[in-house]
CSV table of C-alpha atoms in Angstrom, one decimal:
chain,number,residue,atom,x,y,z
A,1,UNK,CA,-31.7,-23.6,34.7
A,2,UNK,CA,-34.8,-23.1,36.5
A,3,UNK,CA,-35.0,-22.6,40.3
A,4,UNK,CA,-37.4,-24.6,42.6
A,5,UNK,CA,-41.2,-23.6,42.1
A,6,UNK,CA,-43.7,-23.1,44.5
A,7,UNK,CA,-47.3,-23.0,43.7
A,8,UNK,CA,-49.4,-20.6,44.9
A,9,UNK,CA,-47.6,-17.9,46.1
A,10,UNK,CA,-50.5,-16.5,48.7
A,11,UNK,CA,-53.2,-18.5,50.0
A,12,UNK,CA,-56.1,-17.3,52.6
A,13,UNK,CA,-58.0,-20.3,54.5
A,14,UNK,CA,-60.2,-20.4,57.3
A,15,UNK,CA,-60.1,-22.3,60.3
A,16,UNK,CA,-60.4,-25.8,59.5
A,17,UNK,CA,-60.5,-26.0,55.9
A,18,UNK,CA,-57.1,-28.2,54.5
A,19,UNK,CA,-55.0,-26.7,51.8
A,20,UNK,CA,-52.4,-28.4,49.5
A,21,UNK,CA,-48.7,-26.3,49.2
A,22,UNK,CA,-46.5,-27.6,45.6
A,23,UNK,CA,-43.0,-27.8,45.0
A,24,UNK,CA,-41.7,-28.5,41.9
A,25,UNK,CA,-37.9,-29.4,42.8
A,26,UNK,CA,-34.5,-28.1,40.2
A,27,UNK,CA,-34.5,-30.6,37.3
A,28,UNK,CA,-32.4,-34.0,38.3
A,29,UNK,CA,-33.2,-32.8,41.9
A,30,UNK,CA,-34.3,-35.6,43.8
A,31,UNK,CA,-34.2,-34.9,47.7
A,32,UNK,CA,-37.4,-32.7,48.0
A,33,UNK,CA,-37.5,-31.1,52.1
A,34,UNK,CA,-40.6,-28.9,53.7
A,35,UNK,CA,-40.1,-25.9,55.8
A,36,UNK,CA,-42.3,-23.7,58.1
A,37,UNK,CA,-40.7,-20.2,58.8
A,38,UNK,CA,-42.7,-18.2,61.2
A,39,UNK,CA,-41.5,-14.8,63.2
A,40,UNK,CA,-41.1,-16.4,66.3
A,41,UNK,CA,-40.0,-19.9,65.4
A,42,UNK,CA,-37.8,-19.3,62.8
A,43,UNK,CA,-37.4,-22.0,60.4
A,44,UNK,CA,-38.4,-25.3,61.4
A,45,UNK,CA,-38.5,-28.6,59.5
A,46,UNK,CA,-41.4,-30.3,58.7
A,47,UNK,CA,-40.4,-33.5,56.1
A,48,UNK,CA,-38.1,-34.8,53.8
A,49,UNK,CA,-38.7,-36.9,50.7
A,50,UNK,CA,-36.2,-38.8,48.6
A,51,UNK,CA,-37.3,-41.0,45.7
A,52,UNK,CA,-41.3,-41.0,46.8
A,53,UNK,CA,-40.4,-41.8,50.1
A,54,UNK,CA,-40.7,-40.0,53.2
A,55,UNK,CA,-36.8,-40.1,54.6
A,56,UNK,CA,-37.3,-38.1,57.7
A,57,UNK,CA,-40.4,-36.1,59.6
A,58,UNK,CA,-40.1,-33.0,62.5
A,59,UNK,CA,-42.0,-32.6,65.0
A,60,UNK,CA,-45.2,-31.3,64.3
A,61,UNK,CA,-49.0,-33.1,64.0
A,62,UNK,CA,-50.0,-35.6,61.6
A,63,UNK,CA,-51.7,-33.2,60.3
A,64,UNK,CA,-49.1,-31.9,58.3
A,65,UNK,CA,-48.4,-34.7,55.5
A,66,UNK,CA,-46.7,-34.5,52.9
A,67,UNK,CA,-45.8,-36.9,49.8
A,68,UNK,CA,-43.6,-36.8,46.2
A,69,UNK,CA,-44.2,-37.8,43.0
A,70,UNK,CA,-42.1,-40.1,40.4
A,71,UNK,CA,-40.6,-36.7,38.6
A,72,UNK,CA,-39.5,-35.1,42.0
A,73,UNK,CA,-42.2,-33.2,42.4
A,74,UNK,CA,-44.0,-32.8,46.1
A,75,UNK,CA,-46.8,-31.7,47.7
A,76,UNK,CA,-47.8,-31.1,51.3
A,77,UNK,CA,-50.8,-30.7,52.5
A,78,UNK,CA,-52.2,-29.0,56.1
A,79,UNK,CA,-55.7,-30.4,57.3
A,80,UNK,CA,-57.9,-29.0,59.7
A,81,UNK,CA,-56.8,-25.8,59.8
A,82,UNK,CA,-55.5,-24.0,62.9
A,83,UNK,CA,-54.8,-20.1,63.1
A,84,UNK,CA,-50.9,-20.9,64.2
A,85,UNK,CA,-50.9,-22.7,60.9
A,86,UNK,CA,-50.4,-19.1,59.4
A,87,UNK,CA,-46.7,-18.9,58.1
A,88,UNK,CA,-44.3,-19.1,55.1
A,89,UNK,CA,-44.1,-22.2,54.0
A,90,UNK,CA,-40.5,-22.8,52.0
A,91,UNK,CA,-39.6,-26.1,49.9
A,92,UNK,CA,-36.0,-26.7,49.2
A,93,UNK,CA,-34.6,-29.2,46.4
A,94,UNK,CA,-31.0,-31.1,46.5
A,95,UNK,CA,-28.8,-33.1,44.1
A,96,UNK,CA,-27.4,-35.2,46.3
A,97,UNK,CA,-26.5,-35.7,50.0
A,98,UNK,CA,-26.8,-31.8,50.0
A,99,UNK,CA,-23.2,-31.8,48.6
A,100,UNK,CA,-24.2,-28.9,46.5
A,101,UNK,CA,-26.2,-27.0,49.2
A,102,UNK,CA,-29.7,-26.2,49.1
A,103,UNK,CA,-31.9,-24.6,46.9
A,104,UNK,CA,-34.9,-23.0,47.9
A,105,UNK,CA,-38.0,-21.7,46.4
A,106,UNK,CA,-39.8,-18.8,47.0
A,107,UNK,CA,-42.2,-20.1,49.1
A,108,UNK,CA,-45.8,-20.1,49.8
A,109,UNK,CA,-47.3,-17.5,51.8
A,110,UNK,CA,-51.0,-18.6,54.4
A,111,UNK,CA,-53.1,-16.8,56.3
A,112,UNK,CA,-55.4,-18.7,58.0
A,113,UNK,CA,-58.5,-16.5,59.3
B,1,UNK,CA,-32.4,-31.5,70.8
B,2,UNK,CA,-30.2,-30.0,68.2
B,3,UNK,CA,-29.5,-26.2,68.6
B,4,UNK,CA,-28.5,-23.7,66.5
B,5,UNK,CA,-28.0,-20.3,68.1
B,6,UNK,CA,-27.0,-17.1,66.4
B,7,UNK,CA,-26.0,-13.8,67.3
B,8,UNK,CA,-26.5,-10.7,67.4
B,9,UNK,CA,-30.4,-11.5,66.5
B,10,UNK,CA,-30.3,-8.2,65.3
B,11,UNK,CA,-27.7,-5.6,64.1
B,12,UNK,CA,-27.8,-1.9,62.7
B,13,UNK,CA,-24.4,-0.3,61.0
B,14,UNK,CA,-23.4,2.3,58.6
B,15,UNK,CA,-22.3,1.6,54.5
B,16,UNK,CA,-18.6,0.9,54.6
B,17,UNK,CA,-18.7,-1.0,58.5
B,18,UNK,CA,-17.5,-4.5,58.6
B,19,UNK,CA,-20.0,-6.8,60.7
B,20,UNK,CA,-18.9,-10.1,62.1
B,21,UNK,CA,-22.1,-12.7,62.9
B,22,UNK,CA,-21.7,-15.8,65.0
B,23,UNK,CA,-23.7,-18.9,65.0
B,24,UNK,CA,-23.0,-21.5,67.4
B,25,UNK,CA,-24.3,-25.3,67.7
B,26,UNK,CA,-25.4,-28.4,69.3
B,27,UNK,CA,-26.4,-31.5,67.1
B,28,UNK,CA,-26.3,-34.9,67.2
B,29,UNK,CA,-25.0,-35.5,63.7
B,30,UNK,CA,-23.3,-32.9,61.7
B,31,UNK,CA,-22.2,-33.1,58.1
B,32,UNK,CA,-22.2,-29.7,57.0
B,33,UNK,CA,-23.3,-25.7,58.2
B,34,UNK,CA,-24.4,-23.2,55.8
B,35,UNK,CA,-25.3,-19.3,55.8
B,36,UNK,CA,-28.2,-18.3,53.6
B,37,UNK,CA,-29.1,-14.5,53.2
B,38,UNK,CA,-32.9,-13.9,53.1
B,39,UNK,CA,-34.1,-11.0,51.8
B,40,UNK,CA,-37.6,-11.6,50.8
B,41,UNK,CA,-38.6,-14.9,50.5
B,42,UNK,CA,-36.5,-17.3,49.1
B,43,UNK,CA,-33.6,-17.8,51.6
B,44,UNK,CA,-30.6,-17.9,49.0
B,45,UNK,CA,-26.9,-20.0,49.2
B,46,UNK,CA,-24.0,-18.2,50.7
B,47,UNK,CA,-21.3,-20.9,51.8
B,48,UNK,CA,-20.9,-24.5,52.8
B,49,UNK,CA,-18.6,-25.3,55.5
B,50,UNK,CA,-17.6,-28.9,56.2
B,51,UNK,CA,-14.2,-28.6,57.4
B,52,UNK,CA,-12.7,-26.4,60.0
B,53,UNK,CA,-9.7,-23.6,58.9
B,54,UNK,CA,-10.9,-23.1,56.2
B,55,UNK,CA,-12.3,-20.0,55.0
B,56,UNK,CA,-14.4,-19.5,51.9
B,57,UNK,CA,-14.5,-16.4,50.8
B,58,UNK,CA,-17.2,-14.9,47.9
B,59,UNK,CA,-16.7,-10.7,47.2
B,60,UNK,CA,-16.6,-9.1,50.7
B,61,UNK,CA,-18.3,-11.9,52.3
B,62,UNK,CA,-16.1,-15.0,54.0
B,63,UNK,CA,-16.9,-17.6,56.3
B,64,UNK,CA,-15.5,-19.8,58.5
B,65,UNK,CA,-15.7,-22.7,60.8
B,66,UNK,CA,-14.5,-24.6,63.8
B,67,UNK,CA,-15.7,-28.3,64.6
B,68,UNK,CA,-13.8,-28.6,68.2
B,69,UNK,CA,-15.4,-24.9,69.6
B,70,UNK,CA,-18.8,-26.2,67.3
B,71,UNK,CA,-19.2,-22.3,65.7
B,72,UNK,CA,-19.3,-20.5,62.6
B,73,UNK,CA,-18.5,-16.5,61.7
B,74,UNK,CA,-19.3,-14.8,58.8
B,75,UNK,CA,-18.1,-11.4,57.9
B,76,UNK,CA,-19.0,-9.1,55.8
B,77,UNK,CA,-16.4,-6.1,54.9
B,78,UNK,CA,-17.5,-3.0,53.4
B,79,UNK,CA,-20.7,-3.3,53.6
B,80,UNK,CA,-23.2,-1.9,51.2
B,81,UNK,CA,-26.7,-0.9,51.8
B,82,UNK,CA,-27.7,-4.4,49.6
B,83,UNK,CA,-26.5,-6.2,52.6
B,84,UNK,CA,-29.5,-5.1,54.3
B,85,UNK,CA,-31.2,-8.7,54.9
B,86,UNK,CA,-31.8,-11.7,57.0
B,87,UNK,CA,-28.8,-13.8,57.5
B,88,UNK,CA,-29.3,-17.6,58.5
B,89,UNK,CA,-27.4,-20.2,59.8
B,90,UNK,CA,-28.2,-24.1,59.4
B,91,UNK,CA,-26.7,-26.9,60.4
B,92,UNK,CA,-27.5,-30.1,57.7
B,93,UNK,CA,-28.2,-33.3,60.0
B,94,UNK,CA,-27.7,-36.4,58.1
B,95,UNK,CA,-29.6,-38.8,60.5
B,96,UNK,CA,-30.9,-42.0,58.4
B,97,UNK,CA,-29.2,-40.8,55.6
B,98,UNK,CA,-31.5,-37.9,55.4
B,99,UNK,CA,-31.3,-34.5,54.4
B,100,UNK,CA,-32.6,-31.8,56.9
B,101,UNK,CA,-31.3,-28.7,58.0
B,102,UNK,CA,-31.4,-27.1,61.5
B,103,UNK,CA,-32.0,-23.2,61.9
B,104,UNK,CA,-30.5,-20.9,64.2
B,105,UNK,CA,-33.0,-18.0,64.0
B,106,UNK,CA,-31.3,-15.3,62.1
B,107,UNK,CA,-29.5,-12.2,62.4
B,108,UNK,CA,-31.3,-9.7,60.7
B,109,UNK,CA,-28.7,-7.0,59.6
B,110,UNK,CA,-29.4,-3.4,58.7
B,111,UNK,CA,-26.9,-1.4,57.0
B,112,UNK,CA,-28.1,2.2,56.6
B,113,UNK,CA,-26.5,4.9,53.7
């Protein structure tokens, strides 16, 4: 079956533009979670969505947002633009309760300049 | 806060060594802790641990955990230079009935021929 899909691979912004990351989540997948992964922070959470609703939010600015769609699918979106912004951001997609574990894309990749 | 520590951060051994990496934790709510190997990008599924004793095993690769001293191993026997990756540990914190997963920030392994 196919994996979780991220869309684009590699994106280059400048400083305070917004962008708008997609994860299309494993089919029948319906918990749909964000992820930031930088070298010196490692990976930190950023949301979690669960039937078009938001079901949990780290700790970062509102303006990181995030929302899902009626067939799973999610999108997140970064406005205003900071340089620290710059990282790998990861999606991962569970059945249910995370009983079967996690299943992570392969990310999205932004530079801000 | 939750905490998710692993160690060694980082670790360099020869084809045929057996390595041994630790990840210890401090969360709120716990349901489950799971290893990932990241090579790349995508950070992909080794084992879920939910009880303690128990060791899963997959190839040359087992895990383990224990609830009352709140840490995980993972060993790898034999290794092979393909073992040459990122290994991360994650505790999944249920809180509200969501689904979100803490980070320890990796041991990043090196196994040279």
């Amino acid at each position: 079956k196919a994996g979780v899909t991220q869309t684009p691979r590699y994106l280059i912004k400048t400083r305070g533009q917004q962008v708008t990351l997609s994860c299309s989540p494993i089919s029948g997948h319906r918990s749909v979670s964000w992820y930031q992964q930088t070298p010196g922070q490692g990976l930190q959470f950023l949301f979690e969505y669960f039937s078009e609703t938001q079901r949990n939010k780290g700790n970062f600015p509102g303006r990181f947002s995030g929302r899902q769609f009626s067939n799973s699918r999610s999108e997140m979106n970064v406005s205003t633009l900071e340089l620290g912004d710059s990282a790998l951001y990861l999606c991962a997609s569970s059945f249910h309760g995370g009983d079967y574990g996690y299943t992570f894309g392969s990310g999205t990749r932004l530079t801000v300049v | 806060e939750d905490k998710v520590v692993q160690s060694p951060l980082s670790l360099v051994v020869h084809e045929g060594d057996t390595v041994t990496l630790n990840c210890s934790y401090e969360v709120t709510n716990f349901r489950s802790l799971l290893w990932y190997k990241q090579e790349k990008k995508a950070p992909t599924f080794l084992f879920m641990l939910t009880s303690s004793g128990i060791e899963k095993k997959s190839g040359r690769l087992s895990s383990i955990l224990d609830k009352k001293e709140l840490f995980s191993i993972l060993n790898i026997t034999a290794t092979q230079t393909g073992d040459s990756a990122i290994y991360l540990c994650a505790v999944e914190d249920p809180w509200g009935g969501s689904e979100k997963l803490v980070f320890g920030k990796g041991t990043k392994l090196t196994v040279n021929p």
